[in-house]
Amino acid sequence: MPESAAPRRAGRPGGSVRPGVLAVVLMAAPLLAGCLAEPSPSPTSALGSGPAATGTAPSTSAPLETTQSSNKAPVYWIGRSNSSVFLYREFRDVPEQENPVTRALRAMMSDKPLDPDFFTPWQSPSQLATSISGKDVITVDVSEDAFNSNLDADMAGRAVQQLVYTATAAAASSGLIDSGQQIRVRILVDGHTDYVAFGHIQLGELMTRATGMVAPVWIIDPQESSEVAAGSVKITGRSTLSGGKLRWQILRAEEDGTKVPFLTGETTAAEPGQAGLFTLALTLPAGDYELKVAQAGAGDQPDQNEDSRAFKVR
C-alpha cells in the first residue's frame, strides 16, 4: 500500500510499520478446530479502550471454528438480540485468488450477510493485505476508505472485534495457525500503526478476541436461505450457557405467505466440552420454514436471546 496515504492519526508521531511481504504461503497443514475467545484480551482490546458491551454479556464465548474441509470462509457479522448487539458467523463462498484470511476479510468488508438481521459497518477497501508472522500473529493492512462509516464508540468497538474474529477464524479453520494457542491481530491502516478506527478505537497494538462478543444463542446449520433435502433434517447450534434449557419452534409458510407453528420443543445445551452444543433431528416435508431458538426464561420470565433462520426443504 502506498506510503503517501494520509491516515487520520491518534496524535503521536511516527508509528509507520511496513511488513516486508503481506502474503501468506499456504501450507499443507491439517485443518484445525476451535479458535477460542480469550478470557481477558491483552493488551487492551477494542472494547476495553472505550465502549463497553451493552446488555447482559454471556458468561463465556464458545469455540466457534471447527475443522473445515471446504473453501468456504468464516465471516462474522453484527446483529441484534433483544437490546444487545453481538457477533454472528456465516460461512461464505469466496474467490480463491487470495489467502484465506484476506478473502474472509474482503467478504466481511465488501459482501452483504445472507441473514437480513445481520449487518456490517465496514466499506469495501481499495487495498487489503494480510500476513502471518511467528506462530500466532496476524497482521492486517487495510486502506483508510474501509472506515467510511459514522459509528458511536460502542459500535466502533464491535466493528473492530468483527475484524479480529473473522481474521482469527479464517486462520484457524484453514490450518494456517494452531488454534490451540492465543491468536493475536495487529491492524495497520495504509501501513501505519497510529490510526484511530471510526474516530474511536486506537489501532496498532496486538488485539485478541474479546469475551462477550459472541451471540448467546447461535444456529450453526442450516444457514439462512439454504436448501436441505426432505426427510430427516439435522439442526445444530450453540448456546453460551452450557446445560441451559433452550426452546425451539419451527414455523411453516402457507401458500398465502403466512407462517404458522409446525413443531415446537425444548432441548438442552448439554455438552460443556463443546461449549453448549445442541443438536436436533427433525422430520420435515418439503416446504419453506423458519427456525427459532431461544434461551428459556426462568419461571415467568420471557425467553431471551432468540436466533432465527429461514430455510427451504426440497
PDB file of C-alpha atoms in Angstrom:
ATOM      1  CA  MET A   1       0.000   0.000   0.000  1.00  0.00           C
ATOM      2  CA  PRO A   2       1.307   3.458  -0.751  1.00  0.00           C
ATOM      3  CA  GLU A   3       3.325   5.166   1.945  1.00  0.00           C
ATOM      4  CA  SER A   4       1.993   8.512   0.767  1.00  0.00           C
ATOM      5  CA  ALA A   5      -1.518   7.789   2.052  1.00  0.00           C
ATOM      6  CA  ALA A   6      -2.507  10.147   4.844  1.00  0.00           C
ATOM      7  CA  PRO A   7      -4.356   8.260   7.569  1.00  0.00           C
ATOM      8  CA  ARG A   8      -6.025  10.017  10.463  1.00  0.00           C
ATOM      9  CA  ARG A   9      -3.627   9.824  13.405  1.00  0.00           C
ATOM     10  CA  ALA A  10      -4.016   9.455  17.148  1.00  0.00           C
ATOM     11  CA  GLY A  11      -1.598  12.302  17.864  1.00  0.00           C
ATOM     12  CA  ARG A  12       1.698  10.500  18.240  1.00  0.00           C
ATOM     13  CA  PRO A  13       4.451  10.947  15.640  1.00  0.00           C
ATOM     14  CA  GLY A  14       5.998   8.167  13.622  1.00  0.00           C
ATOM     15  CA  GLY A  15       4.300   4.832  14.021  1.00  0.00           C
ATOM     16  CA  SER A  16       4.823   3.574  10.489  1.00  0.00           C
ATOM     17  CA  VAL A  17       5.351  -0.152  10.064  1.00  0.00           C
ATOM     18  CA  ARG A  18       5.585  -1.961   6.743  1.00  0.00           C
ATOM     19  CA  PRO A  19       5.511  -5.763   6.743  1.00  0.00           C
ATOM     20  CA  GLY A  20       8.056  -6.969   4.232  1.00  0.00           C
ATOM     21  CA  VAL A  21       5.692  -9.169   2.323  1.00  0.00           C
ATOM     22  CA  LEU A  22       1.991  -9.051   3.148  1.00  0.00           C
ATOM     23  CA  ALA A  23       1.194 -12.527   1.881  1.00  0.00           C
ATOM     24  CA  VAL A  24       0.737 -15.979   3.297  1.00  0.00           C
ATOM     25  CA  VAL A  25       2.294 -19.115   1.908  1.00  0.00           C
ATOM     26  CA  LEU A  26      -0.401 -21.721   2.164  1.00  0.00           C
ATOM     27  CA  MET A  27       0.952 -24.823   3.781  1.00  0.00           C
ATOM     28  CA  ALA A  28      -0.342 -28.364   3.578  1.00  0.00           C
ATOM     29  CA  ALA A  29      -1.246 -28.308   7.237  1.00  0.00           C
ATOM     30  CA  PRO A  30      -4.100 -30.283   8.819  1.00  0.00           C
ATOM     31  CA  LEU A  31      -7.268 -28.308   9.352  1.00  0.00           C
ATOM     32  CA  LEU A  32      -7.588 -27.415  12.991  1.00  0.00           C
ATOM     33  CA  ALA A  33     -10.568 -26.988  15.274  1.00  0.00           C
ATOM     34  CA  GLY A  34     -11.598 -24.427  17.843  1.00  0.00           C
ATOM     35  CA  CYS A  35     -10.366 -20.849  17.764  1.00  0.00           C
ATOM     36  CA  LEU A  36     -11.068 -19.840  21.357  1.00  0.00           C
ATOM     37  CA  ALA A  37     -12.059 -16.427  22.577  1.00  0.00           C
ATOM     38  CA  GLU A  38      -9.592 -15.129  25.118  1.00  0.00           C
ATOM     39  CA  PRO A  39     -10.879 -14.676  28.692  1.00  0.00           C
ATOM     40  CA  SER A  40      -9.067 -11.342  29.058  1.00  0.00           C
ATOM     41  CA  PRO A  41      -7.912  -9.536  25.907  1.00  0.00           C
ATOM     42  CA  SER A  42      -4.287  -8.472  26.111  1.00  0.00           C
ATOM     43  CA  PRO A  43      -3.287  -5.814  25.506  1.00  0.00           C
ATOM     44  CA  THR A  44      -6.442  -3.722  25.764  1.00  0.00           C
ATOM     45  CA  SER A  45      -8.962  -4.840  23.165  1.00  0.00           C
ATOM     46  CA  ALA A  46     -11.278  -2.574  21.232  1.00  0.00           C
ATOM     47  CA  LEU A  47     -13.979  -2.775  23.876  1.00  0.00           C
ATOM     48  CA  GLY A  48     -11.532  -2.192  26.675  1.00  0.00           C
ATOM     49  CA  SER A  49     -10.346   1.037  25.095  1.00  0.00           C
ATOM     50  CA  GLY A  50     -13.649   2.816  25.459  1.00  0.00           C
ATOM     51  CA  PRO A  51     -17.022   1.278  24.612  1.00  0.00           C
ATOM     52  CA  ALA A  52     -18.488  -1.376  26.851  1.00  0.00           C
ATOM     53  CA  ALA A  53     -20.826  -4.176  25.831  1.00  0.00           C
ATOM     54  CA  THR A  54     -24.448  -3.283  26.249  1.00  0.00           C
ATOM     55  CA  GLY A  55     -26.954  -5.507  27.977  1.00  0.00           C
ATOM     56  CA  THR A  56     -26.052  -8.738  29.712  1.00  0.00           C
ATOM     57  CA  ALA A  57     -22.950 -10.347  28.263  1.00  0.00           C
ATOM     58  CA  PRO A  58     -22.807 -14.148  28.126  1.00  0.00           C
ATOM     59  CA  SER A  59     -20.639 -15.805  30.731  1.00  0.00           C
ATOM     60  CA  THR A  60     -18.315 -17.349  28.178  1.00  0.00           C
ATOM     61  CA  SER A  61     -17.522 -17.327  24.485  1.00  0.00           C
ATOM     62  CA  ALA A  62     -17.815 -20.553  22.526  1.00  0.00           C
ATOM     63  CA  PRO A  63     -15.049 -22.128  20.423  1.00  0.00           C
ATOM     64  CA  LEU A  64     -16.704 -21.341  17.125  1.00  0.00           C
ATOM     65  CA  GLU A  65     -14.323 -22.558  14.432  1.00  0.00           C
ATOM     66  CA  THR A  66     -14.358 -26.243  13.632  1.00  0.00           C
ATOM     67  CA  THR A  67     -12.444 -28.337  11.120  1.00  0.00           C
ATOM     68  CA  GLN A  68     -13.329 -27.263   7.603  1.00  0.00           C
ATOM     69  CA  SER A  69     -12.910 -29.442   4.520  1.00  0.00           C
ATOM     70  CA  SER A  70     -14.289 -26.832   2.112  1.00  0.00           C
ATOM     71  CA  ASN A  71     -13.120 -23.479   0.832  1.00  0.00           C
ATOM     72  CA  LYS A  72     -15.952 -21.591   2.484  1.00  0.00           C
ATOM     73  CA  ALA A  73     -14.740 -18.623   4.519  1.00  0.00           C
ATOM     74  CA  PRO A  74     -15.941 -17.952   8.085  1.00  0.00           C
ATOM     75  CA  VAL A  75     -17.207 -14.367   8.184  1.00  0.00           C
ATOM     76  CA  TYR A  76     -18.548 -12.530  11.213  1.00  0.00           C
ATOM     77  CA  TRP A  77     -21.385 -10.007  11.084  1.00  0.00           C
ATOM     78  CA  ILE A  78     -23.021  -7.768  13.659  1.00  0.00           C
ATOM     79  CA  GLY A  79     -26.592  -8.489  14.741  1.00  0.00           C
ATOM     80  CA  ARG A  80     -29.027  -7.512  17.483  1.00  0.00           C
ATOM     81  CA  SER A  81     -30.533  -9.795  20.122  1.00  0.00           C
ATOM     82  CA  ASN A  82     -33.031  -8.123  22.435  1.00  0.00           C
ATOM     83  CA  SER A  83     -31.382  -4.829  23.397  1.00  0.00           C
ATOM     84  CA  SER A  84     -27.815  -6.066  22.921  1.00  0.00           C
ATOM     85  CA  VAL A  85     -25.523  -6.371  19.910  1.00  0.00           C
ATOM     86  CA  PHE A  86     -23.445  -9.488  19.210  1.00  0.00           C
ATOM     87  CA  LEU A  87     -21.317 -11.148  16.544  1.00  0.00           C
ATOM     88  CA  TYR A  88     -22.767 -13.884  14.353  1.00  0.00           C
ATOM     89  CA  ARG A  89     -20.942 -16.069  11.833  1.00  0.00           C
ATOM     90  CA  GLU A  90     -21.741 -17.297   8.354  1.00  0.00           C
ATOM     91  CA  PHE A  91     -19.689 -19.498   6.032  1.00  0.00           C
ATOM     92  CA  ARG A  92     -19.410 -17.893   2.612  1.00  0.00           C
ATOM     93  CA  ASP A  93     -18.266 -18.933  -0.840  1.00  0.00           C
ATOM     94  CA  VAL A  94     -15.357 -16.691  -1.782  1.00  0.00           C
ATOM     95  CA  PRO A  95     -12.868 -16.484  -4.675  1.00  0.00           C
ATOM     96  CA  GLU A  96      -9.653 -18.428  -4.152  1.00  0.00           C
ATOM     97  CA  GLN A  97      -7.223 -15.882  -5.622  1.00  0.00           C
ATOM     98  CA  GLU A  98      -6.189 -14.652  -2.168  1.00  0.00           C
ATOM     99  CA  ASN A  99      -5.090 -16.350   1.050  1.00  0.00           C
ATOM    100  CA  PRO A 100      -7.851 -17.487   3.475  1.00  0.00           C
ATOM    101  CA  VAL A 101      -7.521 -14.545   5.873  1.00  0.00           C
ATOM    102  CA  THR A 102      -7.580 -11.892   3.161  1.00  0.00           C
ATOM    103  CA  ARG A 103     -10.559 -13.347   1.319  1.00  0.00           C
ATOM    104  CA  ALA A 104     -12.577 -13.740   4.532  1.00  0.00           C
ATOM    105  CA  LEU A 105     -11.905 -10.107   5.470  1.00  0.00           C
ATOM    106  CA  ARG A 106     -12.690  -8.931   1.954  1.00  0.00           C
ATOM    107  CA  ALA A 107     -16.043 -10.695   2.131  1.00  0.00           C
ATOM    108  CA  MET A 108     -16.687  -9.086   5.538  1.00  0.00           C
ATOM    109  CA  MET A 109     -15.984  -5.612   4.132  1.00  0.00           C
ATOM    110  CA  SER A 110     -17.498  -5.976   0.652  1.00  0.00           C
ATOM    111  CA  ASP A 111     -20.365  -8.504   0.774  1.00  0.00           C
ATOM    112  CA  LYS A 112     -23.777  -8.452   2.395  1.00  0.00           C
ATOM    113  CA  PRO A 113     -24.785 -11.029   5.036  1.00  0.00           C
ATOM    114  CA  LEU A 114     -27.081 -13.857   3.965  1.00  0.00           C
ATOM    115  CA  ASP A 115     -29.237 -13.184   7.016  1.00  0.00           C
ATOM    116  CA  PRO A 116     -31.112  -9.863   6.716  1.00  0.00           C
ATOM    117  CA  ASP A 117     -30.909  -9.489  10.522  1.00  0.00           C
ATOM    118  CA  PHE A 118     -27.127  -9.013  10.278  1.00  0.00           C
ATOM    119  CA  PHE A 119     -25.094  -6.067   9.015  1.00  0.00           C
ATOM    120  CA  THR A 120     -21.554  -4.765   8.672  1.00  0.00           C
ATOM    121  CA  PRO A 121     -20.336  -1.156   9.097  1.00  0.00           C
ATOM    122  CA  TRP A 122     -17.208  -1.799   7.016  1.00  0.00           C
ATOM    123  CA  GLN A 123     -16.806  -0.419   3.493  1.00  0.00           C
ATOM    124  CA  SER A 124     -15.128  -2.167   0.569  1.00  0.00           C
ATOM    125  CA  PRO A 125     -11.416  -1.219   0.750  1.00  0.00           C
ATOM    126  CA  SER A 126      -9.288  -0.210  -2.200  1.00  0.00           C
ATOM    127  CA  GLN A 127      -6.341  -2.033  -0.604  1.00  0.00           C
ATOM    128  CA  LEU A 128      -6.268  -5.068   1.679  1.00  0.00           C
ATOM    129  CA  ALA A 129      -3.454  -7.459   2.541  1.00  0.00           C
ATOM    130  CA  THR A 130      -2.645  -9.838   5.381  1.00  0.00           C
ATOM    131  CA  SER A 131       0.372 -11.739   6.655  1.00  0.00           C
ATOM    132  CA  ILE A 132       1.153 -14.195   9.433  1.00  0.00           C
ATOM    133  CA  SER A 133       4.347 -13.929  11.471  1.00  0.00           C
ATOM    134  CA  GLY A 134       5.672 -16.382  14.000  1.00  0.00           C
ATOM    135  CA  LYS A 135       3.087 -18.840  15.237  1.00  0.00           C
ATOM    136  CA  ASP A 136       0.314 -16.586  16.405  1.00  0.00           C
ATOM    137  CA  VAL A 137       0.295 -13.050  14.953  1.00  0.00           C
ATOM    138  CA  ILE A 138      -1.875 -11.926  12.039  1.00  0.00           C
ATOM    139  CA  THR A 139      -1.136  -8.520  10.518  1.00  0.00           C
ATOM    140  CA  VAL A 140      -3.934  -6.846   8.573  1.00  0.00           C
ATOM    141  CA  ASP A 141      -3.062  -3.815   6.425  1.00  0.00           C
ATOM    142  CA  VAL A 142      -6.166  -2.075   5.072  1.00  0.00           C
ATOM    143  CA  SER A 143      -6.740   1.244   3.341  1.00  0.00           C
ATOM    144  CA  GLU A 144      -8.452   4.126   5.100  1.00  0.00           C
ATOM    145  CA  ASP A 145     -11.557   4.018   2.910  1.00  0.00           C
ATOM    146  CA  ALA A 146     -12.697   0.857   4.732  1.00  0.00           C
ATOM    147  CA  PHE A 147     -13.595   3.068   7.720  1.00  0.00           C
ATOM    148  CA  ASN A 148     -16.013   5.400   5.929  1.00  0.00           C
ATOM    149  CA  SER A 149     -18.887   4.854   8.366  1.00  0.00           C
ATOM    150  CA  ASN A 150     -20.117   7.119  11.143  1.00  0.00           C
ATOM    151  CA  LEU A 151     -20.231   4.964  14.303  1.00  0.00           C
ATOM    152  CA  ASP A 152     -20.500   5.658  18.003  1.00  0.00           C
ATOM    153  CA  ALA A 153     -17.764   4.347  20.302  1.00  0.00           C
ATOM    154  CA  ASP A 154     -19.658   1.190  21.256  1.00  0.00           C
ATOM    155  CA  MET A 155     -20.376   0.128  17.683  1.00  0.00           C
ATOM    156  CA  ALA A 156     -16.820   1.037  16.641  1.00  0.00           C
ATOM    157  CA  GLY A 157     -15.514  -1.419  19.250  1.00  0.00           C
ATOM    158  CA  ARG A 158     -17.750  -4.145  17.895  1.00  0.00           C
ATOM    159  CA  ALA A 159     -16.676  -3.439  14.325  1.00  0.00           C
ATOM    160  CA  VAL A 160     -13.007  -3.827  15.243  1.00  0.00           C
ATOM    161  CA  GLN A 161     -13.797  -7.062  17.078  1.00  0.00           C
ATOM    162  CA  GLN A 162     -15.713  -8.221  13.995  1.00  0.00           C
ATOM    163  CA  LEU A 163     -12.444  -7.947  12.075  1.00  0.00           C
ATOM    164  CA  VAL A 164     -10.459  -9.689  14.826  1.00  0.00           C
ATOM    165  CA  TYR A 165     -12.925 -12.577  14.995  1.00  0.00           C
ATOM    166  CA  THR A 166     -13.046 -13.001  11.211  1.00  0.00           C
ATOM    167  CA  ALA A 167      -9.268 -12.929  10.794  1.00  0.00           C
ATOM    168  CA  THR A 168      -8.631 -15.437  13.588  1.00  0.00           C
ATOM    169  CA  ALA A 169     -11.472 -17.674  12.381  1.00  0.00           C
ATOM    170  CA  ALA A 170     -10.093 -17.809   8.857  1.00  0.00           C
ATOM    171  CA  ALA A 171      -6.551 -18.525  10.038  1.00  0.00           C
ATOM    172  CA  ALA A 172      -7.640 -21.272  12.437  1.00  0.00           C
ATOM    173  CA  SER A 173     -10.192 -23.040  10.231  1.00  0.00           C
ATOM    174  CA  SER A 174      -7.765 -23.152   7.303  1.00  0.00           C
ATOM    175  CA  GLY A 175      -4.941 -24.534   9.443  1.00  0.00           C
ATOM    176  CA  LEU A 176      -2.618 -21.557   8.955  1.00  0.00           C
ATOM    177  CA  ILE A 177      -2.354 -21.003  12.715  1.00  0.00           C
ATOM    178  CA  ASP A 178      -2.588 -23.519  15.531  1.00  0.00           C
ATOM    179  CA  SER A 179      -5.894 -22.602  17.140  1.00  0.00           C
ATOM    180  CA  GLY A 180      -4.855 -24.197  20.424  1.00  0.00           C
ATOM    181  CA  GLN A 181      -2.885 -21.070  21.278  1.00  0.00           C
ATOM    182  CA  GLN A 182      -3.763 -17.411  21.624  1.00  0.00           C
ATOM    183  CA  ILE A 183      -4.092 -15.768  18.213  1.00  0.00           C
ATOM    184  CA  ARG A 184      -3.339 -12.045  18.047  1.00  0.00           C
ATOM    185  CA  VAL A 185      -4.149  -9.464  15.390  1.00  0.00           C
ATOM    186  CA  ARG A 186      -2.404  -6.205  14.537  1.00  0.00           C
ATOM    187  CA  ILE A 187      -4.351  -3.778  12.337  1.00  0.00           C
ATOM    188  CA  LEU A 188      -2.431  -1.285  10.177  1.00  0.00           C
ATOM    189  CA  VAL A 189      -4.058   1.413   8.054  1.00  0.00           C
ATOM    190  CA  ASP A 190      -2.095   2.261   4.897  1.00  0.00           C
ATOM    191  CA  GLY A 191       0.956   0.794   6.632  1.00  0.00           C
ATOM    192  CA  HIS A 192       0.649   2.942   9.773  1.00  0.00           C
ATOM    193  CA  THR A 193       0.100   1.873  13.383  1.00  0.00           C
ATOM    194  CA  ASP A 194      -1.407   5.064  14.775  1.00  0.00           C
ATOM    195  CA  TYR A 195      -4.837   5.191  13.114  1.00  0.00           C
ATOM    196  CA  VAL A 196      -7.994   5.737  15.163  1.00  0.00           C
ATOM    197  CA  ALA A 197     -10.675   3.424  13.752  1.00  0.00           C
ATOM    198  CA  PHE A 198     -14.039   5.091  13.158  1.00  0.00           C
ATOM    199  CA  GLY A 199     -12.759   8.002  15.246  1.00  0.00           C
ATOM    200  CA  HIS A 200     -12.816   5.978  18.486  1.00  0.00           C
ATOM    201  CA  ILE A 201     -10.549   2.884  18.588  1.00  0.00           C
ATOM    202  CA  GLN A 202      -6.760   3.225  18.618  1.00  0.00           C
ATOM    203  CA  LEU A 203      -5.172   0.637  16.339  1.00  0.00           C
ATOM    204  CA  GLY A 204      -1.638  -0.680  16.012  1.00  0.00           C
ATOM    205  CA  GLU A 205      -1.310  -2.758  19.185  1.00  0.00           C
ATOM    206  CA  LEU A 206      -1.875  -6.501  19.231  1.00  0.00           C
ATOM    207  CA  MET A 207      -5.508  -7.434  19.852  1.00  0.00           C
ATOM    208  CA  THR A 208      -7.234 -10.687  20.795  1.00  0.00           C
ATOM    209  CA  ARG A 209     -10.845 -11.737  20.768  1.00  0.00           C
ATOM    210  CA  ALA A 210     -12.882 -10.020  23.472  1.00  0.00           C
ATOM    211  CA  THR A 211     -15.297 -12.104  25.511  1.00  0.00           C
ATOM    212  CA  GLY A 212     -18.978 -11.282  25.482  1.00  0.00           C
ATOM    213  CA  MET A 213     -18.991 -10.618  21.746  1.00  0.00           C
ATOM    214  CA  VAL A 214     -20.468 -13.933  20.611  1.00  0.00           C
ATOM    215  CA  ALA A 215     -24.240 -14.292  20.303  1.00  0.00           C
ATOM    216  CA  PRO A 216     -25.687 -16.134  23.341  1.00  0.00           C
ATOM    217  CA  VAL A 217     -27.704 -18.441  21.056  1.00  0.00           C
ATOM    218  CA  TRP A 218     -26.234 -19.498  17.789  1.00  0.00           C
ATOM    219  CA  ILE A 219     -27.834 -21.550  14.989  1.00  0.00           C
ATOM    220  CA  ILE A 220     -24.957 -23.083  13.031  1.00  0.00           C
ATOM    221  CA  ASP A 221     -26.912 -25.143  10.487  1.00  0.00           C
ATOM    222  CA  PRO A 222     -28.939 -24.625   8.435  1.00  0.00           C
ATOM    223  CA  GLN A 223     -27.650 -21.288   7.230  1.00  0.00           C
ATOM    224  CA  GLU A 224     -30.006 -18.525   6.133  1.00  0.00           C
ATOM    225  CA  SER A 225     -31.922 -19.295   2.909  1.00  0.00           C
ATOM    226  CA  SER A 226     -30.214 -22.660   2.460  1.00  0.00           C
ATOM    227  CA  GLU A 227     -31.930 -25.702   0.945  1.00  0.00           C
ATOM    228  CA  VAL A 228     -31.879 -29.130   2.573  1.00  0.00           C
ATOM    229  CA  ALA A 229     -33.233 -32.489   1.479  1.00  0.00           C
ATOM    230  CA  ALA A 230     -36.655 -33.599   2.692  1.00  0.00           C
ATOM    231  CA  GLY A 231     -36.787 -36.192   5.456  1.00  0.00           C
ATOM    232  CA  SER A 232     -34.510 -36.074   8.472  1.00  0.00           C
ATOM    233  CA  VAL A 233     -33.186 -32.520   8.827  1.00  0.00           C
ATOM    234  CA  LYS A 234     -30.256 -32.012  11.198  1.00  0.00           C
ATOM    235  CA  ILE A 235     -30.142 -28.734  13.100  1.00  0.00           C
ATOM    236  CA  THR A 236     -27.082 -27.740  15.107  1.00  0.00           C
ATOM    237  CA  GLY A 237     -26.222 -24.720  17.206  1.00  0.00           C
ATOM    238  CA  ARG A 238     -24.530 -23.457  20.338  1.00  0.00           C
ATOM    239  CA  SER A 239     -25.504 -21.659  23.496  1.00  0.00           C
ATOM    240  CA  THR A 240     -23.058 -19.821  25.732  1.00  0.00           C
ATOM    241  CA  LEU A 241     -24.887 -21.297  28.750  1.00  0.00           C
ATOM    242  CA  SER A 242     -23.785 -24.924  28.815  1.00  0.00           C
ATOM    243  CA  GLY A 243     -26.516 -27.056  30.347  1.00  0.00           C
ATOM    244  CA  GLY A 244     -29.104 -24.339  29.881  1.00  0.00           C
ATOM    245  CA  LYS A 245     -32.592 -25.072  28.586  1.00  0.00           C
ATOM    246  CA  LEU A 246     -33.470 -23.918  25.086  1.00  0.00           C
ATOM    247  CA  ARG A 247     -36.895 -23.571  23.498  1.00  0.00           C
ATOM    248  CA  TRP A 248     -37.242 -24.026  19.759  1.00  0.00           C
ATOM    249  CA  GLN A 249     -40.028 -23.582  17.243  1.00  0.00           C
ATOM    250  CA  ILE A 250     -40.454 -24.436  13.564  1.00  0.00           C
ATOM    251  CA  LEU A 251     -42.819 -22.232  11.546  1.00  0.00           C
ATOM    252  CA  ARG A 252     -44.028 -23.324   8.109  1.00  0.00           C
ATOM    253  CA  ALA A 253     -45.008 -20.885   5.356  1.00  0.00           C
ATOM    254  CA  GLU A 254     -48.527 -21.257   3.966  1.00  0.00           C
ATOM    255  CA  GLU A 255     -49.496 -20.567   0.351  1.00  0.00           C
ATOM    256  CA  ASP A 256     -50.676 -17.080   1.308  1.00  0.00           C
ATOM    257  CA  GLY A 257     -47.269 -16.295   2.822  1.00  0.00           C
ATOM    258  CA  THR A 258     -48.306 -16.500   6.473  1.00  0.00           C
ATOM    259  CA  LYS A 259     -46.181 -18.550   8.858  1.00  0.00           C
ATOM    260  CA  VAL A 260     -47.877 -20.980  11.218  1.00  0.00           C
ATOM    261  CA  PRO A 261     -46.386 -23.111  14.020  1.00  0.00           C
ATOM    262  CA  PHE A 262     -45.416 -26.559  12.758  1.00  0.00           C
ATOM    263  CA  LEU A 263     -43.254 -28.070  15.522  1.00  0.00           C
ATOM    264  CA  THR A 264     -42.163 -26.880  18.961  1.00  0.00           C
ATOM    265  CA  GLY A 265     -39.985 -28.358  21.663  1.00  0.00           C
ATOM    266  CA  GLU A 266     -37.221 -27.963  24.210  1.00  0.00           C
ATOM    267  CA  THR A 267     -33.633 -29.115  24.300  1.00  0.00           C
ATOM    268  CA  THR A 268     -30.556 -28.623  26.446  1.00  0.00           C
ATOM    269  CA  ALA A 269     -27.168 -27.255  25.515  1.00  0.00           C
ATOM    270  CA  ALA A 270     -25.778 -30.273  27.261  1.00  0.00           C
ATOM    271  CA  GLU A 271     -22.231 -30.701  26.025  1.00  0.00           C
ATOM    272  CA  PRO A 272     -19.994 -28.465  28.187  1.00  0.00           C
ATOM    273  CA  GLY A 273     -16.895 -29.740  26.407  1.00  0.00           C
ATOM    274  CA  GLN A 274     -18.378 -28.376  23.202  1.00  0.00           C
ATOM    275  CA  ALA A 275     -19.391 -25.045  24.775  1.00  0.00           C
ATOM    276  CA  GLY A 276     -23.092 -25.809  24.827  1.00  0.00           C
ATOM    277  CA  LEU A 277     -23.584 -27.609  21.531  1.00  0.00           C
ATOM    278  CA  PHE A 278     -27.169 -28.642  20.789  1.00  0.00           C
ATOM    279  CA  THR A 279     -28.466 -30.878  18.006  1.00  0.00           C
ATOM    280  CA  LEU A 280     -31.971 -31.560  16.714  1.00  0.00           C
ATOM    281  CA  ALA A 281     -33.008 -34.227  14.195  1.00  0.00           C
ATOM    282  CA  LEU A 282     -36.423 -33.340  12.772  1.00  0.00           C
ATOM    283  CA  THR A 283     -38.508 -34.951  10.071  1.00  0.00           C
ATOM    284  CA  LEU A 284     -39.748 -32.211   7.766  1.00  0.00           C
ATOM    285  CA  PRO A 285     -41.660 -32.483   4.484  1.00  0.00           C
ATOM    286  CA  ALA A 286     -40.946 -30.174   1.578  1.00  0.00           C
ATOM    287  CA  GLY A 287     -41.752 -26.540   2.311  1.00  0.00           C
ATOM    288  CA  ASP A 288     -40.452 -23.160   3.431  1.00  0.00           C
ATOM    289  CA  TYR A 289     -39.611 -22.915   7.138  1.00  0.00           C
ATOM    290  CA  GLU A 290     -38.342 -20.593   9.827  1.00  0.00           C
ATOM    291  CA  LEU A 291     -36.463 -21.954  12.852  1.00  0.00           C
ATOM    292  CA  LYS A 292     -36.378 -20.022  16.120  1.00  0.00           C
ATOM    293  CA  VAL A 293     -34.229 -20.958  19.133  1.00  0.00           C
ATOM    294  CA  ALA A 294     -34.014 -19.026  22.412  1.00  0.00           C
ATOM    295  CA  GLN A 295     -32.682 -19.457  25.928  1.00  0.00           C
ATOM    296  CA  ALA A 296     -35.622 -20.403  28.140  1.00  0.00           C
ATOM    297  CA  GLY A 297     -36.585 -17.791  30.702  1.00  0.00           C
ATOM    298  CA  ALA A 298     -36.648 -18.804  34.384  1.00  0.00           C
ATOM    299  CA  GLY A 299     -40.106 -19.045  35.941  1.00  0.00           C
ATOM    300  CA  ASP A 300     -42.401 -16.438  34.427  1.00  0.00           C
ATOM    301  CA  GLN A 301     -39.551 -14.636  32.690  1.00  0.00           C
ATOM    302  CA  PRO A 302     -39.712 -14.422  28.885  1.00  0.00           C
ATOM    303  CA  ASP A 303     -37.297 -16.344  26.715  1.00  0.00           C
ATOM    304  CA  GLN A 304     -34.107 -14.473  25.847  1.00  0.00           C
ATOM    305  CA  ASN A 305     -31.573 -14.103  23.037  1.00  0.00           C
ATOM    306  CA  GLU A 306     -33.539 -15.675  20.210  1.00  0.00           C
ATOM    307  CA  ASP A 307     -31.823 -16.588  16.963  1.00  0.00           C
ATOM    308  CA  SER A 308     -33.725 -17.458  13.793  1.00  0.00           C
ATOM    309  CA  ARG A 309     -33.074 -18.952  10.358  1.00  0.00           C
ATOM    310  CA  ALA A 310     -35.221 -19.221   7.247  1.00  0.00           C
ATOM    311  CA  PHE A 311     -34.580 -22.311   5.132  1.00  0.00           C
ATOM    312  CA  LYS A 312     -36.205 -24.499   2.494  1.00  0.00           C
ATOM    313  CA  VAL A 313     -36.782 -28.262   2.435  1.00  0.00           C
ATOM    314  CA  ARG A 314     -36.911 -29.718  -1.072  1.00  0.00           C
TER     315      ARG A 314
END
